[in-house]
Amino acid sequence: QGRLEEALKLYQKDLAIREELVQTRGAPEDQRDLSVSYNKVAAIYEAQGKLEEALKLYQKDLAIAEGLAQARGTPEDQRDLSVSYNRVAGIYEAQGKMEKALELYQRGLAIREKLVQARGAPEDQRDLSLSYGRIANIYKAQGKLEEALRLYQWRFKIAEGLAQTRGTPEDQRDLSVSYNKVAAIYEAQGKLEEALKLYQKGLAIAEGLAQTRGTPEDQRDLSVSYERIAAIYEAQGKLEEALKLY
């Protein structure tokens, strides 16, 4: 918490400088820099649980991103706009305002679909897969399991392709997460064997990442994978197998 406060003070100083540059010079890059500063301060507020303060700044960033996308309209401007939609949507989702979140996630998705069609870079594809996942999360929270499953499967298809063609550790992790997301829907539908198979595939990737990279996030992913498989075994009455994983 102390480090967050220190970071916040520095980001706020940076923000003041960038606001002054926009007022005195106002070039597109100055505006983009200002939007980045808004995001950095907002991210601190979000980490501190100050969602309303974060929302105000994310909305300021969104206003700049919309302006740049309309006035300049480069692919990077379009991508920035999609990110801005997602950040505001993420706050609404955290506040339980699911319909507002869904609307903005869908706007971001529309941009990312166009970028994949026009440019198709691996990062564009990954962005698209994450948009599918975010919208699927909303549908899952609303109990719309079939809609969620369809989007999770689309996310999985992209993640699988990137893991095969590019294969970075982040691509591998995305694939593991995608297995788990689809598996969770099957589990919720009572399709325990189908869920188990996918959780085990996700576990294999998580074990590999924990061994080769071993970040705290990798270790956490591995722990979660064990818990999910154990829960399936427990639901199937296989208590000894579940106990080993717990």
JSON list of C-alpha atoms in Angstrom, two decimals:
[
{"chain": "A", "resi": 1, "resn": "GLN", "atom": "CA", "xyz": [0.00, 0.00, 0.00]},
{"chain": "A", "resi": 2, "resn": "GLY", "atom": "CA", "xyz": [2.87, 2.37, 0.81]},
{"chain": "A", "resi": 3, "resn": "ARG", "atom": "CA", "xyz": [4.50, 1.73, -2.53]},
{"chain": "A", "resi": 4, "resn": "LEU", "atom": "CA", "xyz": [1.21, 2.37, -4.28]},
{"chain": "A", "resi": 5, "resn": "GLU", "atom": "CA", "xyz": [1.00, 5.77, -2.59]},
{"chain": "A", "resi": 6, "resn": "GLU", "atom": "CA", "xyz": [4.56, 6.59, -3.67]},
{"chain": "A", "resi": 7, "resn": "ALA", "atom": "CA", "xyz": [3.80, 5.53, -7.23]},
{"chain": "A", "resi": 8, "resn": "LEU", "atom": "CA", "xyz": [0.59, 7.54, -7.17]},
{"chain": "A", "resi": 9, "resn": "LYS", "atom": "CA", "xyz": [2.44, 10.74, -6.22]},
{"chain": "A", "resi": 10, "resn": "LEU", "atom": "CA", "xyz": [4.91, 10.30, -9.09]},
{"chain": "A", "resi": 11, "resn": "TYR", "atom": "CA", "xyz": [2.20, 9.48, -11.62]},
{"chain": "A", "resi": 12, "resn": "GLN", "atom": "CA", "xyz": [0.25, 12.55, -10.51]},
{"chain": "A", "resi": 13, "resn": "LYS", "atom": "CA", "xyz": [3.30, 14.75, -11.05]},
{"chain": "A", "resi": 14, "resn": "ASP", "atom": "CA", "xyz": [3.73, 13.24, -14.49]},
{"chain": "A", "resi": 15, "resn": "LEU", "atom": "CA", "xyz": [0.04, 13.81, -15.18]},
{"chain": "A", "resi": 16, "resn": "ALA", "atom": "CA", "xyz": [0.33, 17.50, -14.31]},
{"chain": "A", "resi": 17, "resn": "ILE", "atom": "CA", "xyz": [3.19, 17.92, -16.78]},
{"chain": "A", "resi": 18, "resn": "ARG", "atom": "CA", "xyz": [1.34, 16.14, -19.55]},
{"chain": "A", "resi": 19, "resn": "GLU", "atom": "CA", "xyz": [-1.81, 18.18, -18.96]},
{"chain": "A", "resi": 20, "resn": "GLU", "atom": "CA", "xyz": [0.26, 21.35, -19.32]},
{"chain": "A", "resi": 21, "resn": "LEU", "atom": "CA", "xyz": [1.83, 20.09, -22.55]},
{"chain": "A", "resi": 22, "resn": "VAL", "atom": "CA", "xyz": [-1.59, 19.37, -24.03]},
{"chain": "A", "resi": 23, "resn": "GLN", "atom": "CA", "xyz": [-2.73, 22.88, -23.13]},
{"chain": "A", "resi": 24, "resn": "THR", "atom": "CA", "xyz": [0.36, 24.60, -24.56]},
{"chain": "A", "resi": 25, "resn": "ARG", "atom": "CA", "xyz": [1.11, 22.39, -27.55]},
{"chain": "A", "resi": 26, "resn": "GLY", "atom": "CA", "xyz": [-1.71, 19.89, -28.00]},
{"chain": "A", "resi": 27, "resn": "ALA", "atom": "CA", "xyz": [-0.12, 17.59, -30.58]},
{"chain": "A", "resi": 28, "resn": "PRO", "atom": "CA", "xyz": [-1.71, 14.15, -31.04]},
{"chain": "A", "resi": 29, "resn": "GLU", "atom": "CA", "xyz": [1.24, 12.49, -29.30]},
{"chain": "A", "resi": 30, "resn": "ASP", "atom": "CA", "xyz": [0.84, 14.88, -26.34]},
{"chain": "A", "resi": 31, "resn": "GLN", "atom": "CA", "xyz": [-2.79, 13.84, -26.11]},
{"chain": "A", "resi": 32, "resn": "ARG", "atom": "CA", "xyz": [-1.89, 10.16, -26.25]},
{"chain": "A", "resi": 33, "resn": "ASP", "atom": "CA", "xyz": [0.74, 10.66, -23.54]},
{"chain": "A", "resi": 34, "resn": "LEU", "atom": "CA", "xyz": [-1.90, 12.35, -21.38]},
{"chain": "A", "resi": 35, "resn": "SER", "atom": "CA", "xyz": [-4.26, 9.42, -21.84]},
{"chain": "A", "resi": 36, "resn": "VAL", "atom": "CA", "xyz": [-1.47, 7.06, -20.72]},
{"chain": "A", "resi": 37, "resn": "SER", "atom": "CA", "xyz": [-0.97, 9.17, -17.59]},
{"chain": "A", "resi": 38, "resn": "TYR", "atom": "CA", "xyz": [-4.69, 9.06, -16.81]},
{"chain": "A", "resi": 39, "resn": "ASN", "atom": "CA", "xyz": [-4.51, 5.27, -17.09]},
{"chain": "A", "resi": 40, "resn": "LYS", "atom": "CA", "xyz": [-1.55, 4.95, -14.76]},
{"chain": "A", "resi": 41, "resn": "VAL", "atom": "CA", "xyz": [-3.18, 7.01, -12.03]},
{"chain": "A", "resi": 42, "resn": "ALA", "atom": "CA", "xyz": [-6.50, 5.23, -12.57]},
{"chain": "A", "resi": 43, "resn": "ALA", "atom": "CA", "xyz": [-4.81, 1.83, -12.27]},
{"chain": "A", "resi": 44, "resn": "ILE", "atom": "CA", "xyz": [-3.47, 2.79, -8.84]},
{"chain": "A", "resi": 45, "resn": "TYR", "atom": "CA", "xyz": [-6.91, 3.88, -7.71]},
{"chain": "A", "resi": 46, "resn": "GLU", "atom": "CA", "xyz": [-8.35, 0.63, -9.05]},
{"chain": "A", "resi": 47, "resn": "ALA", "atom": "CA", "xyz": [-5.74, -1.40, -7.15]},
{"chain": "A", "resi": 48, "resn": "GLN", "atom": "CA", "xyz": [-6.69, 0.52, -4.01]},
{"chain": "A", "resi": 49, "resn": "GLY", "atom": "CA", "xyz": [-10.36, -0.27, -4.53]},
{"chain": "A", "resi": 50, "resn": "LYS", "atom": "CA", "xyz": [-11.25, 3.37, -5.31]},
{"chain": "A", "resi": 51, "resn": "LEU", "atom": "CA", "xyz": [-13.40, 2.45, -8.27]},
{"chain": "A", "resi": 52, "resn": "GLU", "atom": "CA", "xyz": [-15.21, 5.75, -8.72]},
{"chain": "A", "resi": 53, "resn": "GLU", "atom": "CA", "xyz": [-11.94, 7.71, -8.84]},
{"chain": "A", "resi": 54, "resn": "ALA", "atom": "CA", "xyz": [-10.52, 5.17, -11.28]},
{"chain": "A", "resi": 55, "resn": "LEU", "atom": "CA", "xyz": [-13.66, 5.34, -13.43]},
{"chain": "A", "resi": 56, "resn": "LYS", "atom": "CA", "xyz": [-13.44, 9.13, -13.78]},
{"chain": "A", "resi": 57, "resn": "LEU", "atom": "CA", "xyz": [-9.88, 8.94, -15.08]},
{"chain": "A", "resi": 58, "resn": "TYR", "atom": "CA", "xyz": [-10.54, 5.98, -17.36]},
{"chain": "A", "resi": 59, "resn": "GLN", "atom": "CA", "xyz": [-13.42, 7.98, -18.84]},
{"chain": "A", "resi": 60, "resn": "LYS", "atom": "CA", "xyz": [-11.07, 10.92, -19.46]},
{"chain": "A", "resi": 61, "resn": "ASP", "atom": "CA", "xyz": [-8.70, 8.53, -21.22]},
{"chain": "A", "resi": 62, "resn": "LEU", "atom": "CA", "xyz": [-11.61, 7.19, -23.25]},
{"chain": "A", "resi": 63, "resn": "ALA", "atom": "CA", "xyz": [-12.57, 10.70, -24.37]},
{"chain": "A", "resi": 64, "resn": "ILE", "atom": "CA", "xyz": [-9.04, 11.29, -25.66]},
{"chain": "A", "resi": 65, "resn": "ALA", "atom": "CA", "xyz": [-8.90, 7.88, -27.34]},
{"chain": "A", "resi": 66, "resn": "GLU", "atom": "CA", "xyz": [-12.21, 8.51, -29.10]},
{"chain": "A", "resi": 67, "resn": "GLY", "atom": "CA", "xyz": [-10.95, 11.88, -30.31]},
{"chain": "A", "resi": 68, "resn": "LEU", "atom": "CA", "xyz": [-7.71, 10.47, -31.68]},
{"chain": "A", "resi": 69, "resn": "ALA", "atom": "CA", "xyz": [-9.47, 7.54, -33.32]},
{"chain": "A", "resi": 70, "resn": "GLN", "atom": "CA", "xyz": [-11.79, 9.96, -35.11]},
{"chain": "A", "resi": 71, "resn": "ALA", "atom": "CA", "xyz": [-9.21, 12.62, -35.99]},
{"chain": "A", "resi": 72, "resn": "ARG", "atom": "CA", "xyz": [-6.18, 10.51, -36.82]},
{"chain": "A", "resi": 73, "resn": "GLY", "atom": "CA", "xyz": [-7.48, 6.96, -36.94]},
{"chain": "A", "resi": 74, "resn": "THR", "atom": "CA", "xyz": [-4.28, 4.94, -37.16]},
{"chain": "A", "resi": 75, "resn": "PRO", "atom": "CA", "xyz": [-4.49, 1.22, -36.29]},
{"chain": "A", "resi": 76, "resn": "GLU", "atom": "CA", "xyz": [-2.73, 2.04, -33.01]},
{"chain": "A", "resi": 77, "resn": "ASP", "atom": "CA", "xyz": [-5.34, 4.70, -32.25]},
{"chain": "A", "resi": 78, "resn": "GLN", "atom": "CA", "xyz": [-8.05, 2.14, -32.91]},
{"chain": "A", "resi": 79, "resn": "ARG", "atom": "CA", "xyz": [-6.36, -0.37, -30.63]},
{"chain": "A", "resi": 80, "resn": "ASP", "atom": "CA", "xyz": [-5.99, 2.28, -27.89]},
{"chain": "A", "resi": 81, "resn": "LEU", "atom": "CA", "xyz": [-9.72, 2.97, -28.16]},
{"chain": "A", "resi": 82, "resn": "SER", "atom": "CA", "xyz": [-10.54, -0.71, -27.72]},
{"chain": "A", "resi": 83, "resn": "VAL", "atom": "CA", "xyz": [-8.32, -0.84, -24.63]},
{"chain": "A", "resi": 84, "resn": "SER", "atom": "CA", "xyz": [-10.03, 2.26, -23.23]},
{"chain": "A", "resi": 85, "resn": "TYR", "atom": "CA", "xyz": [-13.46, 0.70, -23.71]},
{"chain": "A", "resi": 86, "resn": "ASN", "atom": "CA", "xyz": [-12.27, -2.40, -21.86]},
{"chain": "A", "resi": 87, "resn": "ARG", "atom": "CA", "xyz": [-10.85, -0.43, -18.94]},
{"chain": "A", "resi": 88, "resn": "VAL", "atom": "CA", "xyz": [-14.09, 1.44, -18.35]},
{"chain": "A", "resi": 89, "resn": "ALA", "atom": "CA", "xyz": [-16.02, -1.79, -18.83]},
{"chain": "A", "resi": 90, "resn": "GLY", "atom": "CA", "xyz": [-13.81, -3.51, -16.27]},
{"chain": "A", "resi": 91, "resn": "ILE", "atom": "CA", "xyz": [-14.80, -0.97, -13.64]},
{"chain": "A", "resi": 92, "resn": "TYR", "atom": "CA", "xyz": [-18.48, -1.39, -14.44]},
{"chain": "A", "resi": 93, "resn": "GLU", "atom": "CA", "xyz": [-18.06, -5.16, -14.21]},
{"chain": "A", "resi": 94, "resn": "ALA", "atom": "CA", "xyz": [-16.38, -4.81, -10.80]},
{"chain": "A", "resi": 95, "resn": "GLN", "atom": "CA", "xyz": [-19.30, -2.64, -9.69]},
{"chain": "A", "resi": 96, "resn": "GLY", "atom": "CA", "xyz": [-21.79, -5.26, -10.84]},
{"chain": "A", "resi": 97, "resn": "LYS", "atom": "CA", "xyz": [-23.10, -3.09, -13.69]},
{"chain": "A", "resi": 98, "resn": "MET", "atom": "CA", "xyz": [-23.02, -5.97, -16.14]},
{"chain": "A", "resi": 99, "resn": "GLU", "atom": "CA", "xyz": [-25.10, -4.49, -18.94]},
{"chain": "A", "resi": 100, "resn": "LYS", "atom": "CA", "xyz": [-22.97, -1.34, -19.08]},
{"chain": "A", "resi": 101, "resn": "ALA", "atom": "CA", "xyz": [-19.83, -3.46, -19.03]},
{"chain": "A", "resi": 102, "resn": "LEU", "atom": "CA", "xyz": [-21.15, -5.73, -21.79]},
{"chain": "A", "resi": 103, "resn": "GLU", "atom": "CA", "xyz": [-21.97, -2.79, -24.06]},
{"chain": "A", "resi": 104, "resn": "LEU", "atom": "CA", "xyz": [-18.43, -1.40, -23.83]},
{"chain": "A", "resi": 105, "resn": "TYR", "atom": "CA", "xyz": [-16.75, -4.79, -24.14]},
{"chain": "A", "resi": 106, "resn": "GLN", "atom": "CA", "xyz": [-18.75, -5.32, -27.34]},
{"chain": "A", "resi": 107, "resn": "ARG", "atom": "CA", "xyz": [-17.59, -1.96, -28.71]},
{"chain": "A", "resi": 108, "resn": "GLY", "atom": "CA", "xyz": [-14.02, -2.98, -28.02]},
{"chain": "A", "resi": 109, "resn": "LEU", "atom": "CA", "xyz": [-14.65, -6.35, -29.65]},
{"chain": "A", "resi": 110, "resn": "ALA", "atom": "CA", "xyz": [-15.97, -4.73, -32.83]},
{"chain": "A", "resi": 111, "resn": "ILE", "atom": "CA", "xyz": [-12.76, -2.70, -33.18]},
{"chain": "A", "resi": 112, "resn": "ARG", "atom": "CA", "xyz": [-10.57, -5.73, -32.57]},
{"chain": "A", "resi": 113, "resn": "GLU", "atom": "CA", "xyz": [-12.42, -7.83, -35.13]},
{"chain": "A", "resi": 114, "resn": "LYS", "atom": "CA", "xyz": [-11.77, -5.11, -37.73]},
{"chain": "A", "resi": 115, "resn": "LEU", "atom": "CA", "xyz": [-8.08, -4.91, -36.77]},
{"chain": "A", "resi": 116, "resn": "VAL", "atom": "CA", "xyz": [-7.67, -8.67, -37.15]},
{"chain": "A", "resi": 117, "resn": "GLN", "atom": "CA", "xyz": [-9.29, -8.52, -40.58]},
{"chain": "A", "resi": 118, "resn": "ALA", "atom": "CA", "xyz": [-7.22, -5.52, -41.69]},
{"chain": "A", "resi": 119, "resn": "ARG", "atom": "CA", "xyz": [-3.88, -6.28, -40.08]},
{"chain": "A", "resi": 120, "resn": "GLY", "atom": "CA", "xyz": [-4.02, -9.70, -38.42]},
{"chain": "A", "resi": 121, "resn": "ALA", "atom": "CA", "xyz": [-0.87, -9.36, -36.31]},
{"chain": "A", "resi": 122, "resn": "PRO", "atom": "CA", "xyz": [-0.43, -11.87, -33.45]},
{"chain": "A", "resi": 123, "resn": "GLU", "atom": "CA", "xyz": [-1.11, -9.10, -30.91]},
{"chain": "A", "resi": 124, "resn": "ASP", "atom": "CA", "xyz": [-4.35, -8.23, -32.71]},
{"chain": "A", "resi": 125, "resn": "GLN", "atom": "CA", "xyz": [-5.37, -11.87, -32.54]},
{"chain": "A", "resi": 126, "resn": "ARG", "atom": "CA", "xyz": [-4.53, -12.06, -28.84]},
{"chain": "A", "resi": 127, "resn": "ASP", "atom": "CA", "xyz": [-6.50, -8.86, -28.17]},
{"chain": "A", "resi": 128, "resn": "LEU", "atom": "CA", "xyz": [-9.47, -10.40, -29.94]},
{"chain": "A", "resi": 129, "resn": "SER", "atom": "CA", "xyz": [-9.24, -13.59, -27.91]},
{"chain": "A", "resi": 130, "resn": "LEU", "atom": "CA", "xyz": [-9.21, -11.57, -24.68]},
{"chain": "A", "resi": 131, "resn": "SER", "atom": "CA", "xyz": [-12.29, -9.64, -25.80]},
{"chain": "A", "resi": 132, "resn": "TYR", "atom": "CA", "xyz": [-14.11, -12.91, -26.43]},
{"chain": "A", "resi": 133, "resn": "GLY", "atom": "CA", "xyz": [-13.11, -14.01, -22.94]},
{"chain": "A", "resi": 134, "resn": "ARG", "atom": "CA", "xyz": [-14.31, -10.84, -21.24]},
{"chain": "A", "resi": 135, "resn": "ILE", "atom": "CA", "xyz": [-17.71, -10.96, -22.89]},
{"chain": "A", "resi": 136, "resn": "ALA", "atom": "CA", "xyz": [-17.96, -14.67, -22.10]},
{"chain": "A", "resi": 137, "resn": "ASN", "atom": "CA", "xyz": [-17.25, -13.87, -18.44]},
{"chain": "A", "resi": 138, "resn": "ILE", "atom": "CA", "xyz": [-20.26, -11.53, -18.42]},
{"chain": "A", "resi": 139, "resn": "TYR", "atom": "CA", "xyz": [-22.50, -14.15, -20.01]},
{"chain": "A", "resi": 140, "resn": "LYS", "atom": "CA", "xyz": [-21.32, -16.74, -17.50]},
{"chain": "A", "resi": 141, "resn": "ALA", "atom": "CA", "xyz": [-22.08, -14.38, -14.61]},
{"chain": "A", "resi": 142, "resn": "GLN", "atom": "CA", "xyz": [-25.56, -13.88, -16.08]},
{"chain": "A", "resi": 143, "resn": "GLY", "atom": "CA", "xyz": [-26.10, -17.64, -16.29]},
{"chain": "A", "resi": 144, "resn": "LYS", "atom": "CA", "xyz": [-26.02, -17.68, -20.10]},
{"chain": "A", "resi": 145, "resn": "LEU", "atom": "CA", "xyz": [-23.77, -20.72, -20.27]},
{"chain": "A", "resi": 146, "resn": "GLU", "atom": "CA", "xyz": [-24.23, -21.62, -23.93]},
{"chain": "A", "resi": 147, "resn": "GLU", "atom": "CA", "xyz": [-23.40, -18.07, -25.06]},
{"chain": "A", "resi": 148, "resn": "ALA", "atom": "CA", "xyz": [-20.39, -18.07, -22.75]},
{"chain": "A", "resi": 149, "resn": "LEU", "atom": "CA", "xyz": [-19.24, -21.46, -24.03]},
{"chain": "A", "resi": 150, "resn": "ARG", "atom": "CA", "xyz": [-19.36, -20.34, -27.64]},
{"chain": "A", "resi": 151, "resn": "LEU", "atom": "CA", "xyz": [-17.15, -17.33, -26.95]},
{"chain": "A", "resi": 152, "resn": "TYR", "atom": "CA", "xyz": [-14.75, -19.27, -24.73]},
{"chain": "A", "resi": 153, "resn": "GLN", "atom": "CA", "xyz": [-14.37, -21.76, -27.58]},
{"chain": "A", "resi": 154, "resn": "TRP", "atom": "CA", "xyz": [-13.57, -18.92, -29.97]},
{"chain": "A", "resi": 155, "resn": "ARG", "atom": "CA", "xyz": [-11.00, -17.66, -27.50]},
{"chain": "A", "resi": 156, "resn": "PHE", "atom": "CA", "xyz": [-9.57, -21.15, -27.27]},
{"chain": "A", "resi": 157, "resn": "LYS", "atom": "CA", "xyz": [-9.24, -21.47, -31.04]},
{"chain": "A", "resi": 158, "resn": "ILE", "atom": "CA", "xyz": [-7.17, -18.28, -31.24]},
{"chain": "A", "resi": 159, "resn": "ALA", "atom": "CA", "xyz": [-5.08, -19.20, -28.20]},
{"chain": "A", "resi": 160, "resn": "GLU", "atom": "CA", "xyz": [-4.34, -22.64, -29.63]},
{"chain": "A", "resi": 161, "resn": "GLY", "atom": "CA", "xyz": [-3.23, -21.10, -32.93]},
{"chain": "A", "resi": 162, "resn": "LEU", "atom": "CA", "xyz": [-0.92, -18.59, -31.25]},
{"chain": "A", "resi": 163, "resn": "ALA", "atom": "CA", "xyz": [0.56, -21.26, -28.99]},
{"chain": "A", "resi": 164, "resn": "GLN", "atom": "CA", "xyz": [1.40, -23.32, -32.07]},
{"chain": "A", "resi": 165, "resn": "THR", "atom": "CA", "xyz": [2.68, -20.53, -34.31]},
{"chain": "A", "resi": 166, "resn": "ARG", "atom": "CA", "xyz": [4.36, -18.19, -31.83]},
{"chain": "A", "resi": 167, "resn": "GLY", "atom": "CA", "xyz": [4.56, -20.20, -28.64]},
{"chain": "A", "resi": 168, "resn": "THR", "atom": "CA", "xyz": [5.68, -17.58, -26.12]},
{"chain": "A", "resi": 169, "resn": "PRO", "atom": "CA", "xyz": [5.18, -18.36, -22.42]},
{"chain": "A", "resi": 170, "resn": "GLU", "atom": "CA", "xyz": [2.28, -15.88, -22.44]},
{"chain": "A", "resi": 171, "resn": "ASP", "atom": "CA", "xyz": [0.73, -17.73, -25.39]},
{"chain": "A", "resi": 172, "resn": "GLN", "atom": "CA", "xyz": [1.10, -20.99, -23.48]},
{"chain": "A", "resi": 173, "resn": "ARG", "atom": "CA", "xyz": [-0.53, -19.45, -20.42]},
{"chain": "A", "resi": 174, "resn": "ASP", "atom": "CA", "xyz": [-3.40, -18.09, -22.54]},
{"chain": "A", "resi": 175, "resn": "LEU", "atom": "CA", "xyz": [-3.98, -21.59, -23.88]},
{"chain": "A", "resi": 176, "resn": "SER", "atom": "CA", "xyz": [-4.01, -23.04, -20.37]},
{"chain": "A", "resi": 177, "resn": "VAL", "atom": "CA", "xyz": [-6.52, -20.40, -19.25]},
{"chain": "A", "resi": 178, "resn": "SER", "atom": "CA", "xyz": [-8.65, -21.13, -22.32]},
{"chain": "A", "resi": 179, "resn": "TYR", "atom": "CA", "xyz": [-8.77, -24.83, -21.48]},
{"chain": "A", "resi": 180, "resn": "ASN", "atom": "CA", "xyz": [-9.89, -23.93, -17.96]},
{"chain": "A", "resi": 181, "resn": "LYS", "atom": "CA", "xyz": [-12.56, -21.50, -19.13]},
{"chain": "A", "resi": 182, "resn": "VAL", "atom": "CA", "xyz": [-14.20, -24.05, -21.42]},
{"chain": "A", "resi": 183, "resn": "ALA", "atom": "CA", "xyz": [-13.83, -26.74, -18.74]},
{"chain": "A", "resi": 184, "resn": "ALA", "atom": "CA", "xyz": [-15.56, -24.52, -16.17]},
{"chain": "A", "resi": 185, "resn": "ILE", "atom": "CA", "xyz": [-18.63, -24.26, -18.39]},
{"chain": "A", "resi": 186, "resn": "TYR", "atom": "CA", "xyz": [-18.73, -28.03, -18.85]},
{"chain": "A", "resi": 187, "resn": "GLU", "atom": "CA", "xyz": [-18.40, -28.41, -15.09]},
{"chain": "A", "resi": 188, "resn": "ALA", "atom": "CA", "xyz": [-21.30, -26.00, -14.52]},
{"chain": "A", "resi": 189, "resn": "GLN", "atom": "CA", "xyz": [-23.36, -28.04, -17.00]},
{"chain": "A", "resi": 190, "resn": "GLY", "atom": "CA", "xyz": [-22.58, -31.25, -15.12]},
{"chain": "A", "resi": 191, "resn": "LYS", "atom": "CA", "xyz": [-20.36, -32.62, -17.89]},
{"chain": "A", "resi": 192, "resn": "LEU", "atom": "CA", "xyz": [-17.65, -33.67, -15.48]},
{"chain": "A", "resi": 193, "resn": "GLU", "atom": "CA", "xyz": [-15.65, -36.00, -17.74]},
{"chain": "A", "resi": 194, "resn": "GLU", "atom": "CA", "xyz": [-15.39, -33.37, -20.49]},
{"chain": "A", "resi": 195, "resn": "ALA", "atom": "CA", "xyz": [-14.39, -30.80, -17.89]},
{"chain": "A", "resi": 196, "resn": "LEU", "atom": "CA", "xyz": [-11.77, -33.10, -16.39]},
{"chain": "A", "resi": 197, "resn": "LYS", "atom": "CA", "xyz": [-10.08, -33.74, -19.73]},
{"chain": "A", "resi": 198, "resn": "LEU", "atom": "CA", "xyz": [-9.69, -30.01, -20.38]},
{"chain": "A", "resi": 199, "resn": "TYR", "atom": "CA", "xyz": [-8.58, -29.19, -16.85]},
{"chain": "A", "resi": 200, "resn": "GLN", "atom": "CA", "xyz": [-5.88, -31.85, -17.21]},
{"chain": "A", "resi": 201, "resn": "LYS", "atom": "CA", "xyz": [-4.69, -30.28, -20.47]},
{"chain": "A", "resi": 202, "resn": "GLY", "atom": "CA", "xyz": [-4.54, -26.91, -18.75]},
{"chain": "A", "resi": 203, "resn": "LEU", "atom": "CA", "xyz": [-2.65, -28.51, -15.86]},
{"chain": "A", "resi": 204, "resn": "ALA", "atom": "CA", "xyz": [-0.01, -29.96, -18.18]},
{"chain": "A", "resi": 205, "resn": "ILE", "atom": "CA", "xyz": [0.74, -26.49, -19.52]},
{"chain": "A", "resi": 206, "resn": "ALA", "atom": "CA", "xyz": [0.68, -24.93, -16.05]},
{"chain": "A", "resi": 207, "resn": "GLU", "atom": "CA", "xyz": [3.16, -27.53, -14.77]},
{"chain": "A", "resi": 208, "resn": "GLY", "atom": "CA", "xyz": [5.49, -26.81, -17.69]},
{"chain": "A", "resi": 209, "resn": "LEU", "atom": "CA", "xyz": [5.40, -23.07, -17.09]},
{"chain": "A", "resi": 210, "resn": "ALA", "atom": "CA", "xyz": [5.94, -23.50, -13.36]},
{"chain": "A", "resi": 211, "resn": "GLN", "atom": "CA", "xyz": [9.04, -25.55, -14.09]},
{"chain": "A", "resi": 212, "resn": "THR", "atom": "CA", "xyz": [10.52, -23.45, -16.89]},
{"chain": "A", "resi": 213, "resn": "ARG", "atom": "CA", "xyz": [9.53, -19.92, -15.86]},
{"chain": "A", "resi": 214, "resn": "GLY", "atom": "CA", "xyz": [8.32, -20.25, -12.30]},
{"chain": "A", "resi": 215, "resn": "THR", "atom": "CA", "xyz": [6.87, -16.79, -11.70]},
{"chain": "A", "resi": 216, "resn": "PRO", "atom": "CA", "xyz": [4.48, -16.29, -8.75]},
{"chain": "A", "resi": 217, "resn": "GLU", "atom": "CA", "xyz": [1.66, -16.13, -11.32]},
{"chain": "A", "resi": 218, "resn": "ASP", "atom": "CA", "xyz": [2.77, -19.49, -12.76]},
{"chain": "A", "resi": 219, "resn": "GLN", "atom": "CA", "xyz": [2.82, -21.02, -9.28]},
{"chain": "A", "resi": 220, "resn": "ARG", "atom": "CA", "xyz": [-0.66, -19.67, -8.57]},
{"chain": "A", "resi": 221, "resn": "ASP", "atom": "CA", "xyz": [-1.97, -21.02, -11.89]},
{"chain": "A", "resi": 222, "resn": "LEU", "atom": "CA", "xyz": [-0.59, -24.44, -11.00]},
{"chain": "A", "resi": 223, "resn": "SER", "atom": "CA", "xyz": [-2.27, -24.36, -7.61]},
{"chain": "A", "resi": 224, "resn": "VAL", "atom": "CA", "xyz": [-5.59, -23.39, -9.19]},
{"chain": "A", "resi": 225, "resn": "SER", "atom": "CA", "xyz": [-5.30, -26.21, -11.73]},
{"chain": "A", "resi": 226, "resn": "TYR", "atom": "CA", "xyz": [-4.77, -28.76, -8.97]},
{"chain": "A", "resi": 227, "resn": "GLU", "atom": "CA", "xyz": [-7.79, -27.42, -7.08]},
{"chain": "A", "resi": 228, "resn": "ARG", "atom": "CA", "xyz": [-10.05, -27.58, -10.13]},
{"chain": "A", "resi": 229, "resn": "ILE", "atom": "CA", "xyz": [-9.15, -31.16, -10.91]},
{"chain": "A", "resi": 230, "resn": "ALA", "atom": "CA", "xyz": [-9.49, -32.12, -7.25]},
{"chain": "A", "resi": 231, "resn": "ALA", "atom": "CA", "xyz": [-12.98, -30.58, -7.19]},
{"chain": "A", "resi": 232, "resn": "ILE", "atom": "CA", "xyz": [-13.99, -32.75, -10.16]},
{"chain": "A", "resi": 233, "resn": "TYR", "atom": "CA", "xyz": [-12.69, -35.88, -8.46]},
{"chain": "A", "resi": 234, "resn": "GLU", "atom": "CA", "xyz": [-14.54, -34.90, -5.28]},
{"chain": "A", "resi": 235, "resn": "ALA", "atom": "CA", "xyz": [-17.78, -34.39, -7.22]},
{"chain": "A", "resi": 236, "resn": "GLN", "atom": "CA", "xyz": [-17.28, -37.84, -8.75]},
{"chain": "A", "resi": 237, "resn": "GLY", "atom": "CA", "xyz": [-16.79, -39.38, -5.31]},
{"chain": "A", "resi": 238, "resn": "LYS", "atom": "CA", "xyz": [-13.10, -40.09, -5.93]},
{"chain": "A", "resi": 239, "resn": "LEU", "atom": "CA", "xyz": [-12.02, -38.70, -2.58]},
{"chain": "A", "resi": 240, "resn": "GLU", "atom": "CA", "xyz": [-8.56, -40.27, -2.45]},
{"chain": "A", "resi": 241, "resn": "GLU", "atom": "CA", "xyz": [-7.61, -38.76, -5.80]},
{"chain": "A", "resi": 242, "resn": "ALA", "atom": "CA", "xyz": [-9.01, -35.41, -4.73]},
{"chain": "A", "resi": 243, "resn": "LEU", "atom": "CA", "xyz": [-7.12, -35.49, -1.44]},
{"chain": "A", "resi": 244, "resn": "LYS", "atom": "CA", "xyz": [-3.80, -36.01, -3.21]},
{"chain": "A", "resi": 245, "resn": "LEU", "atom": "CA", "xyz": [-4.29, -32.81, -5.21]},
{"chain": "A", "resi": 246, "resn": "TYR", "atom": "CA", "xyz": [-5.65, -30.72, -2.36]}
]
